[in-house]
Short mmCIF file of C-alpha atoms and ligand atoms in Angstrom, two decimals:
data_model
loop_
_atom_site.label_atom_id
_atom_site.label_comp_id
_atom_site.label_asym_id
_atom_site.label_seq_id
_atom_site.Cartn_x
_atom_site.Cartn_y
_atom_site.Cartn_z
CA UNK A 1471 124.47 -111.89 52.17
CA UNK A 1472 124.65 -109.46 49.48
CA UNK A 1473 127.06 -106.60 49.33
CA UNK A 1474 126.23 -103.00 50.60
CA UNK A 1475 127.48 -100.27 48.49
CA UNK A 1476 127.29 -97.22 50.43
CA UNK A 1477 127.15 -93.90 47.93
CA UNK A 1478 127.57 -90.42 49.49
CA UNK A 1479 129.38 -87.18 48.75
CA UNK A 1480 131.34 -87.14 51.67
CA UNK A 1481 133.08 -90.36 52.74
CA UNK A 1482 134.43 -91.33 55.91
CA UNK A 1483 138.14 -92.30 54.87
CA UNK A 1484 139.95 -94.51 56.94
CA UNK A 1485 142.40 -92.35 59.54
CA UNK A 1486 140.65 -88.95 58.77
CA UNK A 1487 140.03 -86.93 61.47
CA UNK A 1488 137.72 -84.64 59.86
CA UNK A 1489 134.52 -86.34 60.37
CA UNK A 1490 132.67 -83.06 61.29
CA UNK A 1491 129.04 -84.23 60.01
CA UNK A 1492 126.47 -86.56 61.20
CA UNK A 1493 126.35 -88.60 57.60
CA UNK A 1494 130.21 -89.52 58.12
CA UNK A 1495 129.27 -90.41 61.93
CA UNK A 1496 126.33 -92.33 61.25
CA UNK A 1497 127.33 -94.40 58.46
CA UNK A 1498 130.81 -95.27 59.82
CA UNK A 1499 129.10 -96.45 62.90
CA UNK A 1500 126.58 -98.53 60.81
CA UNK A 1501 129.28 -100.19 58.65
CA UNK A 1502 131.50 -101.00 61.57
CA UNK A 1503 132.38 -104.78 61.51
CA UNK A 1504 130.79 -105.11 58.04
CA UNK A 1505 132.30 -105.41 54.58
CA UNK A 1506 131.47 -103.25 51.62
CA UNK A 1507 132.08 -100.49 49.56
CA UNK A 1508 131.91 -96.64 50.32
CA UNK A 1509 131.91 -94.43 47.08
CA UNK A 1510 131.95 -91.02 46.90
CA UNK A 1511 134.10 -87.65 46.79
CA UNK A 1512 137.70 -87.88 48.02
CA UNK A 1513 137.55 -84.21 49.51
CA UNK A 1514 139.93 -83.07 46.89
CA UNK A 1515 139.68 -80.45 44.18
CA UNK A 1516 142.09 -81.19 40.99
CA UNK A 1517 141.33 -79.76 37.51
CA UNK A 1518 140.99 -81.84 35.32
CA UNK A 1519 139.36 -84.56 37.71
CA UNK A 1520 139.27 -87.25 35.11
CA UNK A 1521 136.66 -90.48 35.08
CA UNK A 1522 139.09 -92.79 37.56
CA UNK A 1523 138.87 -93.53 41.16
CA UNK A 1524 141.04 -93.85 44.02
CA UNK A 1525 140.77 -97.27 46.00
CA UNK A 1526 141.86 -97.89 49.45
CA UNK A 1527 140.75 -101.07 51.83
CA UNK A 1528 140.49 -100.79 55.70
CA UNK A 1529 138.79 -102.92 58.24
CA UNK A 1530 137.04 -105.06 55.47
CA UNK A 1531 135.61 -101.87 53.30
CA UNK A 1532 136.57 -100.68 49.95
CA UNK A 1533 136.72 -96.91 49.98
CA UNK A 1534 136.47 -95.79 46.34
CA UNK A 1535 136.83 -91.91 45.68
CA UNK A 1536 136.68 -89.57 42.76
CA UNK A 1537 138.00 -85.95 42.83
CA UNK A 1538 135.89 -82.96 41.83
CA UNK A 1539 137.30 -80.35 39.39
CA UNK A 1540 137.00 -76.64 40.28
CA UNK A 1541 133.72 -76.02 38.29
CA UNK A 1542 131.95 -79.15 40.03
CA UNK A 1543 133.11 -78.12 43.22
CA UNK A 1544 131.91 -74.57 42.88
CA UNK A 1545 128.68 -75.24 40.76
CA UNK A 1546 127.60 -78.74 42.26
CA UNK A 1547 128.83 -78.88 45.91
CA UNK A 1548 129.06 -75.18 46.82
CA UNK A 1549 126.52 -74.16 44.61
CA UNK A 1550 123.38 -76.15 43.94
CA UNK A 1551 123.92 -78.79 46.78
CA UNK A 1552 124.81 -76.07 49.54
CA UNK A 1553 123.39 -72.94 48.09
CA UNK A 1554 120.26 -74.05 46.99
CA UNK A 1555 119.24 -77.62 48.55
CA UNK A 1556 120.35 -76.81 51.73
CA UNK A 1557 118.75 -73.61 52.68
CA UNK A 1558 115.61 -74.85 50.79
CA UNK A 1559 115.22 -78.21 53.07
CA UNK A 1560 116.25 -76.23 56.27
CA UNK A 1561 113.36 -73.93 55.52
CA UNK A 1562 115.49 -70.83 55.04
CA UNK A 1563 113.61 -69.85 51.77
CA UNK A 1564 115.16 -66.40 51.66
CA UNK A 1565 118.70 -67.63 51.47
CA UNK A 1566 117.95 -69.65 48.37
CA UNK A 1567 120.11 -69.04 45.35
CA UNK A 1568 119.48 -70.70 42.03
CA UNK A 1569 121.13 -70.43 38.68
CA UNK A 1570 120.36 -72.77 35.93
CA UNK A 1571 124.10 -73.55 35.20
CA UNK A 1572 124.56 -74.86 38.67
CA UNK A 1573 121.51 -77.14 38.43
CA UNK A 1574 123.01 -78.50 35.34
CA UNK A 1575 126.30 -78.91 36.99
CA UNK A 1576 124.47 -81.03 39.66
CA UNK A 1577 123.12 -83.29 37.19
CA UNK A 1578 126.44 -83.69 35.46
CA UNK A 1579 128.18 -84.23 38.55
CA UNK A 1580 125.72 -87.02 39.54
CA UNK A 1581 125.85 -88.61 35.79
CA UNK A 1582 129.77 -88.76 36.40
CA UNK A 1583 129.44 -90.48 39.55
CA UNK A 1584 127.19 -92.92 38.28
CA UNK A 1585 129.46 -93.42 35.36
CA UNK A 1586 132.19 -94.13 37.57
CA UNK A 1587 130.60 -96.19 39.76
CA UNK A 1588 128.62 -98.52 37.40
CA UNK A 1589 131.66 -100.89 36.68
CA UNK A 1590 132.35 -101.16 40.40
CA UNK A 1591 129.07 -102.77 40.85
CA UNK A 1592 128.26 -106.43 41.36
CA UNK A 1593 124.74 -107.76 39.77
CA UNK A 1594 123.36 -108.43 43.20
CA UNK A 1595 124.81 -105.56 45.48
CA UNK A 1596 122.37 -103.35 47.44
CA UNK A 1597 123.06 -99.89 46.51
CA UNK A 1598 122.48 -97.16 49.59
CA UNK A 1599 122.83 -93.49 48.38
CA UNK A 1600 122.97 -91.01 51.05
CA UNK A 1601 122.13 -87.36 51.12
CA UNK A 1602 120.92 -84.14 48.81
CA UNK A 1603 124.01 -84.11 46.81
CA UNK A 1604 122.75 -87.31 45.01
CA UNK A 1605 119.18 -87.44 44.42
CA UNK A 1606 119.28 -88.13 40.94
CA UNK A 1607 122.02 -90.83 41.13
CA UNK A 1608 119.48 -93.57 40.70
CA UNK A 1609 118.06 -92.26 37.70
CA UNK A 1610 121.61 -91.67 36.24
CA UNK A 1611 122.40 -95.41 37.15
CA UNK A 1612 119.35 -96.73 35.62
CA UNK A 1613 120.00 -94.91 32.30
CA UNK A 1614 123.50 -97.05 32.52
CA UNK A 1615 121.45 -100.02 32.51
CA UNK A 1616 121.39 -100.49 36.20
CA UNK A 1617 118.76 -103.34 37.51
CA UNK A 1618 120.03 -102.91 41.34
CA UNK A 1619 118.18 -102.52 44.38
CA UNK A 1620 118.77 -99.00 45.08
CA UNK A 1621 117.70 -96.96 48.28
CA UNK A 1622 117.96 -93.29 49.08
CA UNK A 1623 118.26 -91.86 52.80
CA UNK A 1624 117.94 -88.09 53.20
CA UNK A 1625 119.87 -86.62 56.31
CA UNK A 1626 118.45 -83.38 56.23
CA UNK A 1627 114.87 -82.37 56.38
CA UNK A 1628 112.25 -82.42 53.77
CA UNK A 1629 110.05 -79.41 53.51
CA UNK A 1630 106.34 -79.40 53.02
CA UNK A 1631 105.40 -79.29 48.93
CA UNK A 1632 104.58 -76.02 48.87
CA UNK A 1633 108.26 -74.87 49.91
CA UNK A 1634 109.63 -77.60 47.55
CA UNK A 1635 107.67 -75.91 44.86
CA UNK A 1636 109.86 -72.87 44.96
CA UNK A 1637 112.44 -74.64 43.49
CA UNK A 1638 112.31 -74.00 39.63
CA UNK A 1639 113.51 -77.52 38.60
CA UNK A 1640 111.46 -78.91 41.45
CA UNK A 1641 109.61 -81.50 39.46
CA UNK A 1642 112.81 -82.65 37.36
CA UNK A 1643 114.68 -83.23 40.56
CA UNK A 1644 112.30 -84.78 43.11
CA UNK A 1645 110.43 -86.97 40.39
CA UNK A 1646 114.05 -88.86 40.29
CA UNK A 1647 113.37 -90.09 43.66
CA UNK A 1648 110.95 -92.36 41.95
CA UNK A 1649 113.90 -94.40 40.27
CA UNK A 1650 114.78 -95.76 43.65
CA UNK A 1651 113.32 -98.75 45.41
CA UNK A 1652 113.27 -97.05 48.94
CA UNK A 1653 113.30 -93.63 49.86
CA UNK A 1654 113.93 -92.97 53.50
CA UNK A 1655 113.77 -89.99 55.72
CA UNK A 1656 114.62 -89.19 59.21
CA UNK A 1657 111.06 -88.76 60.85
CA UNK A 1658 107.27 -89.20 60.04
CA UNK A 1659 106.92 -85.40 59.09
CA UNK A 1660 109.56 -85.64 56.52
CA UNK A 1661 108.27 -88.85 55.00
CA UNK A 1662 104.80 -87.10 54.94
CA UNK A 1663 106.12 -84.15 53.34
CA UNK A 1664 107.59 -86.55 50.50
CA UNK A 1665 104.24 -88.56 50.17
CA UNK A 1666 102.30 -85.39 49.90
CA UNK A 1667 104.53 -84.11 47.40
CA UNK A 1668 104.17 -87.02 45.34
CA UNK A 1669 100.62 -87.09 45.43
CA UNK A 1670 100.29 -83.55 44.75
CA UNK A 1671 102.98 -82.14 42.64
CA UNK A 1672 103.60 -85.31 40.94
CA UNK A 1673 100.02 -86.67 40.78
CA UNK A 1674 101.24 -90.09 41.67
CA UNK A 1675 99.19 -92.71 43.49
CA UNK A 1676 100.40 -93.24 47.18
CA UNK A 1677 99.33 -96.44 48.56
CA UNK A 1678 98.03 -96.37 52.43
CA UNK A 1679 101.44 -98.31 53.26
CA UNK A 1680 103.36 -95.52 51.77
CA UNK A 1681 104.51 -97.01 48.57
CA UNK A 1682 104.34 -94.43 45.73
CA UNK A 1683 103.23 -95.90 42.32
CA UNK A 1684 106.06 -94.21 39.91
CA UNK A 1685 106.09 -94.46 36.32
CA UNK A 1686 108.66 -97.66 36.41
CA UNK A 1687 108.70 -98.86 39.66
CA UNK A 1688 106.96 -98.71 43.13
CA UNK A 1689 108.91 -96.97 45.42
CA UNK A 1690 108.80 -97.89 49.16
CA UNK A 1691 109.09 -94.96 51.71
CA UNK A 1692 109.43 -94.69 55.35
CA UNK A 1693 111.08 -93.15 58.40
CA UNK A 1694 114.68 -94.57 59.38
CA UNK A 1695 115.83 -92.32 62.17
CA UNK A 1696 119.74 -92.39 62.17
CA UNK A 1697 121.31 -93.33 65.55
CA UNK A 1698 124.72 -93.86 67.15
CA UNK A 1699 126.73 -96.42 68.65
CA UNK A 1700 125.46 -95.83 72.21
CA UNK A 1701 127.78 -98.40 74.11
CA UNK A 1702 130.67 -97.26 72.04
CA UNK A 1703 130.11 -93.56 72.77
CA UNK A 1704 129.43 -94.16 76.43
CA UNK A 1705 132.94 -96.41 76.73
CA UNK A 1706 134.66 -93.42 75.07
CA UNK A 1707 133.35 -91.06 77.51
CA UNK A 1708 134.33 -92.95 80.43
CA UNK A 1709 137.69 -93.27 79.30
CA UNK A 1710 137.50 -89.62 78.47
CA UNK A 1711 136.88 -88.51 81.85
CA UNK A 1712 140.39 -89.30 82.69
CA UNK A 1713 141.85 -87.77 79.69
CA UNK A 1714 144.56 -85.01 79.94
CA UNK A 1715 142.26 -82.68 77.81
CA UNK A 1716 139.17 -83.10 80.05
CA UNK A 1717 140.94 -82.79 83.31
CA UNK A 1718 142.72 -79.49 81.98
CA UNK A 1719 138.92 -78.43 80.98
CA UNK A 1720 137.59 -79.42 84.38
CA UNK A 1721 140.57 -77.61 86.17
CA UNK A 1722 140.51 -74.40 84.30
CA UNK A 1723 136.43 -74.29 85.31
CA UNK A 1724 137.57 -73.79 88.89
CA UNK A 1725 134.30 -75.56 89.76
CA UNK A 1726 131.89 -73.44 87.67
CA UNK A 1727 129.20 -75.31 85.84
CA UNK A 1728 129.76 -76.14 82.07
CA UNK A 1729 127.27 -75.73 79.44
CA UNK A 1730 128.60 -77.24 76.16
CA UNK A 1731 127.60 -76.61 72.44
CA UNK A 1732 129.21 -78.65 69.64
CA UNK A 1733 128.47 -77.98 66.00
CA UNK A 1734 129.63 -77.62 62.58
CA UNK A 1735 129.46 -73.82 61.88
CA UNK A 1736 126.29 -73.65 60.10
CA UNK A 1737 123.34 -71.11 59.87
CA UNK A 1738 120.92 -73.86 60.38
CA UNK A 1739 122.23 -74.71 64.25
CA UNK A 1740 121.08 -71.53 65.48
CA UNK A 1741 124.39 -70.64 67.19
CA UNK A 1742 123.66 -66.73 67.14
CA UNK A 1743 120.36 -67.20 68.97
CA UNK A 1744 122.20 -69.65 71.39
CA UNK A 1745 124.77 -67.17 72.35
CA UNK A 1746 121.96 -64.38 72.53
CA UNK A 1747 120.16 -66.83 75.04
CA UNK A 1748 123.33 -67.44 77.35
CA UNK A 1749 123.78 -63.53 77.28
CA UNK A 1750 119.94 -63.37 78.48
CA UNK A 1751 120.57 -65.77 81.00
CA UNK A 1752 123.24 -63.96 82.35
CA UNK A 1753 121.30 -60.43 82.20
CA UNK A 1754 118.29 -61.85 83.79
CA UNK A 1755 119.87 -64.04 86.37
CA UNK A 1756 122.88 -62.37 87.79
CA UNK A 1757 123.50 -65.50 89.96
CA UNK A 1758 124.90 -67.39 87.47
CA UNK A 1759 127.72 -64.62 86.93
CA UNK A 1760 131.07 -66.13 87.31
CA UNK A 1761 129.34 -69.74 88.41
CA UNK A 1762 128.91 -70.98 84.77
CA UNK A 1763 130.69 -71.13 81.52
CA UNK A 1764 129.44 -71.87 77.90
CA UNK A 1765 132.08 -73.65 75.74
CA UNK A 1766 130.94 -73.49 71.94
CA UNK A 1767 133.15 -75.70 69.65
CA UNK A 1768 132.15 -74.65 66.38
CA UNK A 1769 133.98 -76.68 63.41
CA UNK A 1770 134.40 -74.61 60.33
CA UNK A 1771 132.50 -75.81 57.24
CA UNK A 1772 131.93 -74.60 53.85
CA UNK A 1773 133.72 -71.52 54.31
CA UNK A 1774 133.84 -70.53 50.53
CA UNK A 1775 130.20 -70.03 50.94
CA UNK A 1776 129.36 -65.97 51.80
CA UNK A 1777 126.43 -67.25 54.33
CA UNK A 1778 128.84 -69.25 56.30
CA UNK A 1779 131.43 -66.63 56.43
CA UNK A 1780 128.83 -64.22 57.62
CA UNK A 1781 127.69 -66.52 60.36
CA UNK A 1782 131.14 -66.92 61.74
CA UNK A 1783 131.60 -63.05 61.92
CA UNK A 1784 128.39 -63.09 63.66
CA UNK A 1785 129.34 -65.36 66.35
CA UNK A 1786 132.44 -63.41 66.85
CA UNK A 1787 130.86 -60.27 67.11
CA UNK A 1788 128.57 -61.86 69.65
CA UNK A 1789 130.98 -63.76 71.93
CA UNK A 1790 132.79 -60.13 71.98
CA UNK A 1791 129.68 -58.43 72.99
CA UNK A 1792 128.64 -60.93 75.90
CA UNK A 1793 132.11 -61.42 77.02
CA UNK A 1794 132.85 -57.72 77.29
CA UNK A 1795 129.53 -57.14 79.21
CA UNK A 1796 129.70 -59.90 81.72
CA UNK A 1797 133.18 -61.19 81.99
CA UNK A 1798 135.35 -60.57 84.97
CA UNK A 1799 139.00 -60.40 85.52
CA UNK A 1800 139.17 -64.12 86.36
CA UNK A 1801 136.03 -65.33 84.43
CA UNK A 1802 135.47 -65.64 80.86
CA UNK A 1803 131.35 -66.35 80.27
CA UNK A 1804 131.72 -67.87 76.57
CA UNK A 1805 134.75 -70.13 75.22
CA UNK A 1806 134.16 -69.81 71.75
CA UNK A 1807 136.38 -72.35 69.80
CA UNK A 1808 136.46 -72.13 65.91
CA UNK A 1809 138.12 -75.54 65.31
CA UNK A 1810 137.35 -79.29 65.24
CA UNK A 1811 138.09 -81.98 67.82
CA UNK A 1812 138.49 -85.94 67.71
CA UNK A 1813 135.68 -87.70 68.80
CA UNK A 1814 137.38 -88.97 71.94
CA UNK A 1815 138.32 -85.80 73.19
CA UNK A 1816 134.53 -84.59 72.56
CA UNK A 1817 133.21 -87.38 74.60
CA UNK A 1818 135.33 -86.31 77.71
CA UNK A 1819 134.05 -82.76 77.08
CA UNK A 1820 130.42 -83.91 76.88
CA UNK A 1821 130.84 -85.93 79.94
CA UNK A 1822 132.10 -82.92 82.10
CA UNK A 1823 129.67 -80.74 80.88
CA UNK A 1824 126.30 -79.98 83.15
CA UNK A 1825 124.24 -79.22 80.04
CA UNK A 1826 124.16 -80.04 76.48
CA UNK A 1827 122.81 -77.06 74.55
CA UNK A 1828 121.59 -78.36 71.29
CA UNK A 1829 119.20 -75.68 69.44
CA UNK A 1830 119.37 -75.66 65.68
CA UNK A 1831 116.68 -73.76 63.91
CA UNK A 1832 116.01 -77.02 61.97
CA UNK A 1833 117.90 -80.18 61.37
CA UNK A 1834 117.58 -83.48 60.00
CA UNK A 1835 118.21 -85.53 63.31
CA UNK A 1836 121.30 -84.15 65.12
CA UNK A 1837 123.53 -86.76 66.38
CA UNK A 1838 125.40 -84.54 68.65
CA UNK A 1839 122.28 -84.51 71.03
CA UNK A 1840 122.44 -88.16 70.87
CA UNK A 1841 126.29 -88.34 71.68
CA UNK A 1842 125.87 -85.91 74.70
CA UNK A 1843 123.33 -88.20 76.38
CA UNK A 1844 125.40 -91.27 75.88
CA UNK A 1845 128.44 -89.74 77.21
CA UNK A 1846 127.08 -88.95 80.30
CA UNK A 1847 127.69 -90.63 83.95
CA UNK A 1848 124.47 -92.61 84.71
CA UNK A 1849 124.95 -91.72 88.40
CA UNK A 1850 125.25 -87.74 88.08
CA UNK A 1851 123.88 -87.25 84.44
CA UNK A 1852 123.93 -83.78 82.84
CA UNK A 1853 120.86 -82.18 81.18
CA UNK A 1854 120.10 -81.96 77.37
CA UNK A 1855 118.26 -78.90 76.41
CA UNK A 1856 117.16 -79.73 72.78
CA UNK A 1857 115.22 -77.55 69.96
CA UNK A 1858 111.68 -79.06 68.83
CA UNK A 1859 113.04 -78.40 65.19
CA UNK A 1860 116.03 -81.10 65.53
CA UNK A 1861 114.82 -84.55 64.17
CA UNK A 1862 116.12 -85.86 67.33
CA UNK A 1863 113.34 -84.11 69.41
CA UNK A 1864 110.91 -86.78 67.86
CA UNK A 1865 112.70 -89.36 69.93
CA UNK A 1866 114.14 -87.45 72.62
CA UNK A 1867 110.94 -86.04 74.34
CA UNK A 1868 112.32 -86.17 77.97
CA UNK A 1869 114.90 -83.49 77.09
CA UNK A 1870 114.37 -80.11 78.17
CA UNK A 1871 112.71 -78.97 74.73
CA UNK A 1872 113.50 -75.19 74.24
CA UNK A 1873 112.30 -73.27 70.93
CA UNK A 1874 115.79 -71.44 69.77
CA UNK A 1875 113.59 -68.54 68.35
CA UNK A 1876 112.43 -67.67 71.88
CA UNK A 1877 115.45 -66.30 73.47
CA UNK A 1878 113.70 -65.74 76.75
CA UNK A 1879 112.55 -69.33 76.61
CA UNK A 1880 116.06 -70.73 76.21
CA UNK A 1881 117.41 -68.72 79.17
CA UNK A 1882 114.75 -70.31 81.32
CA UNK A 1883 115.36 -73.89 79.77
CA UNK A 1884 119.16 -73.33 80.96
CA UNK A 1885 118.40 -71.94 84.39
CA UNK A 1886 116.10 -74.91 84.79
CA UNK A 1887 118.75 -77.18 83.64
CA UNK A 1888 121.47 -75.94 85.81
CA UNK A 1889 119.16 -76.30 88.79
CA UNK A 1890 117.54 -79.49 88.14
CA UNK A 1891 117.85 -81.98 91.02
CA UNK A 1892 119.98 -85.22 90.85
CA UNK A 1893 116.88 -87.33 90.83
CA UNK A 1894 114.94 -85.59 87.76
CA UNK A 1895 118.20 -85.42 85.71
CA UNK A 1896 118.87 -89.37 86.54
CA UNK A 1897 115.04 -90.13 85.78
CA UNK A 1898 115.26 -87.98 82.41
CA UNK A 1899 118.64 -89.36 81.19
CA UNK A 1900 117.44 -93.14 81.93
CA UNK A 1901 114.53 -92.45 79.47
CA UNK A 1902 116.74 -90.38 76.76
CA UNK A 1903 119.52 -93.23 77.12
CA UNK A 1904 117.07 -96.35 76.75
CA UNK A 1905 115.58 -94.75 73.64
CA UNK A 1906 119.45 -93.86 72.19
CA UNK A 1907 120.55 -97.62 72.98
CA UNK A 1908 117.48 -98.94 71.27
CA UNK A 1909 117.56 -97.10 68.22
CA UNK A 1910 121.35 -97.38 67.54
CA UNK A 1911 123.47 -97.03 64.31
CA UNK A 1912 123.04 -101.02 63.57
CA UNK A 1913 119.56 -101.01 63.80
CA UNK A 1914 119.38 -97.81 61.60
CA UNK A 1915 121.44 -99.79 58.81
CA UNK A 1916 119.58 -103.06 59.47
CA UNK A 1917 116.25 -101.76 59.09
CA UNK A 1918 117.03 -99.91 55.93
CA UNK A 1919 119.02 -102.50 54.13
CA UNK A 1920 116.10 -105.00 55.18
CA UNK A 1921 113.47 -102.64 53.70
CA UNK A 1922 115.40 -102.24 50.43
CA UNK A 1923 116.04 -106.06 50.13
CA UNK A 1924 112.29 -106.49 50.74
CA UNK A 1925 111.49 -103.50 48.27
CA UNK A 1926 109.25 -104.52 45.23
CA UNK A 1927 110.44 -105.67 41.76
CA UNK A 1928 110.02 -103.41 38.97
CA UNK A 1929 106.83 -102.94 37.56
CA UNK A 1930 106.40 -105.44 34.66
CA UNK A 1931 104.73 -102.62 32.48
CA UNK A 1932 105.08 -98.81 32.52
CA UNK A 1933 102.92 -97.31 35.09
CA UNK A 1934 102.76 -94.12 33.31
CA UNK A 1935 99.29 -93.04 34.15
CA UNK A 1936 99.22 -90.38 36.89
CA UNK A 1937 96.86 -91.01 39.99
CA UNK A 1938 93.23 -90.44 39.20
P1 ADP B 1015 125.35 -81.98 60.96
O1 ADP B 1015 125.38 -83.52 60.24
O2 ADP B 1015 124.35 -81.18 60.20
O3 ADP B 1015 126.67 -81.88 61.04
P2 ADP B 1015 124.97 -83.70 63.56
O4 ADP B 1015 124.94 -82.90 64.85
O5 ADP B 1015 124.15 -85.07 62.85
O6 ADP B 1015 125.09 -82.70 62.50
O7 ADP B 1015 126.68 -84.65 62.99
C1 ADP B 1015 127.58 -83.67 63.38
C2 ADP B 1015 128.74 -84.65 63.59
O8 ADP B 1015 129.92 -84.26 63.61
C3 ADP B 1015 128.67 -85.52 65.04
O9 ADP B 1015 129.23 -86.88 65.24
C4 ADP B 1015 129.72 -84.50 65.95
O10 ADP B 1015 130.14 -85.22 67.20
C5 ADP B 1015 130.77 -84.05 64.76
N1 ADP B 1015 131.34 -83.00 64.90
C6 ADP B 1015 130.43 -81.73 64.90
N2 ADP B 1015 130.99 -80.58 65.40
C7 ADP B 1015 132.46 -80.96 65.63
C8 ADP B 1015 133.35 -80.49 66.05
N3 ADP B 1015 133.61 -78.98 66.22
N4 ADP B 1015 134.38 -81.33 66.18
C9 ADP B 1015 134.53 -82.36 66.05
N5 ADP B 1015 133.35 -83.14 65.58
C10 ADP B 1015 132.30 -82.52 65.56
O1 F6P B 1016 123.60 -84.40 56.68
C1 F6P B 1016 124.53 -83.80 57.00
C2 F6P B 1016 125.44 -83.37 56.27
O2 F6P B 1016 125.12 -82.29 55.50
C3 F6P B 1016 126.21 -84.41 55.40
O3 F6P B 1016 125.37 -84.57 54.19
C4 F6P B 1016 127.37 -83.83 55.11
O4 F6P B 1016 128.46 -84.79 54.67
C5 F6P B 1016 127.80 -82.96 56.63
O5 F6P B 1016 126.81 -82.74 56.76
C6 F6P B 1016 128.91 -82.35 56.44
O6 F6P B 1016 129.05 -81.16 55.38
P1 F6P B 1016 130.25 -81.21 54.37
O7 F6P B 1016 130.21 -82.76 53.70
O8 F6P B 1016 129.44 -80.05 53.21
O9 F6P B 1016 131.35 -80.91 54.96
#
C-alpha cells in the first residue's frame, strides 16, 4: 500500500488539545489506525524560522512541522490566506483585503513548504494537500521535480467564477490547481464552480466526467464531503452523559431546555445573527422566558485580525443586551463562553442539549452539525437547526433548515424544535444519523485516496492549447 502524505497548514499534533477546526478533526479521524506522514506548520512563530523541520512520531504517524517567521505569519497566514482568501471564499466580498506583497508572501511560503517537504517524500507516495493556504503547493513541488500523484482538497466553499475573478491574481493562483492530479471539494456546488471557472476564466476543456485538460496534465475533479467518526462520537457522547462536567451543566439548568452552539469565533459562523434570533424568540414568544437557556461556546480564532476582534466585541455587546433585557434574578438566557473545550466534554454537552443551533452564513461543511447529531441519545434525540449555507445541508436535509439572514425564520425554527414531539425527533434523527454514519471520515479518506491513485498519468505532450 502506498504511503499517504498529508500536507496542511494546521497540523493535529499528538497531545495537542487545541483542535478547534474541521480540518484537524476530519484528517485526524481519517488517519486513525493508519500510518503516514503529516506535514505542516508547527503553530509556532520564530524568527528566523530556517528551512528545518521537527519530527515527532505517534501512533504510526510521522508529524513533520516547520515554524513560520513573523513576516510569513503576518503576510501569508493572517494576510493573504485569512485576510484575502477566507472572505473571498465565504462570499464576503466587502471584507476582502488585498496587498501584492501578501500575495507574494503566500507564494513564498508555499515554495518554502515545498522545499522542506521534497526531501521527505518517497517516490511512490500519494501526496494529499489540504485547504486554501496551500493552493500553489503542487506547482512549487513540480518545479522541484516532483512526479508524485498530488491531490488537493478544499475544506471551505468555492464561490462562483465572477467572485473569484475579483482577486487581482486569480488566474495565476487558481491555474496552479491544474498542477494537481485531483482536486476535491465539499459539495457539488463547489465542484461546479471550479469547473465553470476552468472553462471560462482559464479557457480549459472540461470533459463530461469533470476532468480538466490542463497544460501539463489532466486534473480530475469531484465532490468528497468530509465526515466524522460517527461511532466514536456516539461512544464519547454516551460516556459523556455521565461526566461530572455534563452533570454540572444539566444540574445548573434546573429543568430548563438547552440550545447549544459550538464554533470557532469567526464572522462566517453567523453568531451575531444567531444571538439576535434567540433574542427574537424570547421577545416574540414569552412562554420561553425562564424556560430555555442558550449556551454558545465560541473558541477564539485568528485574534490578530481586526475583523475577528470586531466580531468578538459585537457578540459581547449582543449577549449583554439580550441578557440585560430578558434575564431574571435566577435565569441568564445566554451563556456565552469565549473558550475551547476538549471533544469529550463537548460530546457530553451536545447530548444534553435539546437543540443544536448551527447557522453559519457560509461554511464549507460544518462538522459541528455532524458531531451534534452523532452525540444524541437515539431514544430521545435533540433537534438540529441548520443553515442552508453550510455544506452539511446538502447531506442533512432532515434537519430543520433555517436561513440565518432571516432572524424571524430562525426564531420560528427554534420554537418548532423546542416543541417537536418525540416521534418526529426520532424519525428525523434516524435519517440524519444514517447519512452521517454512512459518509464517515474513513469513507472520505478512502474515496479521495482511491480517486487520487486512479488519476490519470501526466500527458505525454504539453496540452497547451486552450479549449476551442
Ligand atoms: P471550522 O473548520 O470552520 O472551524 P467545523 O464545524 O467544520 O468548522 O469544525 C470545527 C471543529 O472544531 C469541530 O470538530 C468542533 O468540535 C471543534 N470546535 C469548534 N469550536 C470549538 C470549541 N469552542 N471548543 C472546542 N472545539 C471546538
Ligand atoms: O477549513 C477549516 C479551517 O479553516 C482550517 O483550514 C483551519 O485549520 C481551521 O479551520 C482553523 O483555523 P486556523 O488554522 O486558522 O486556526
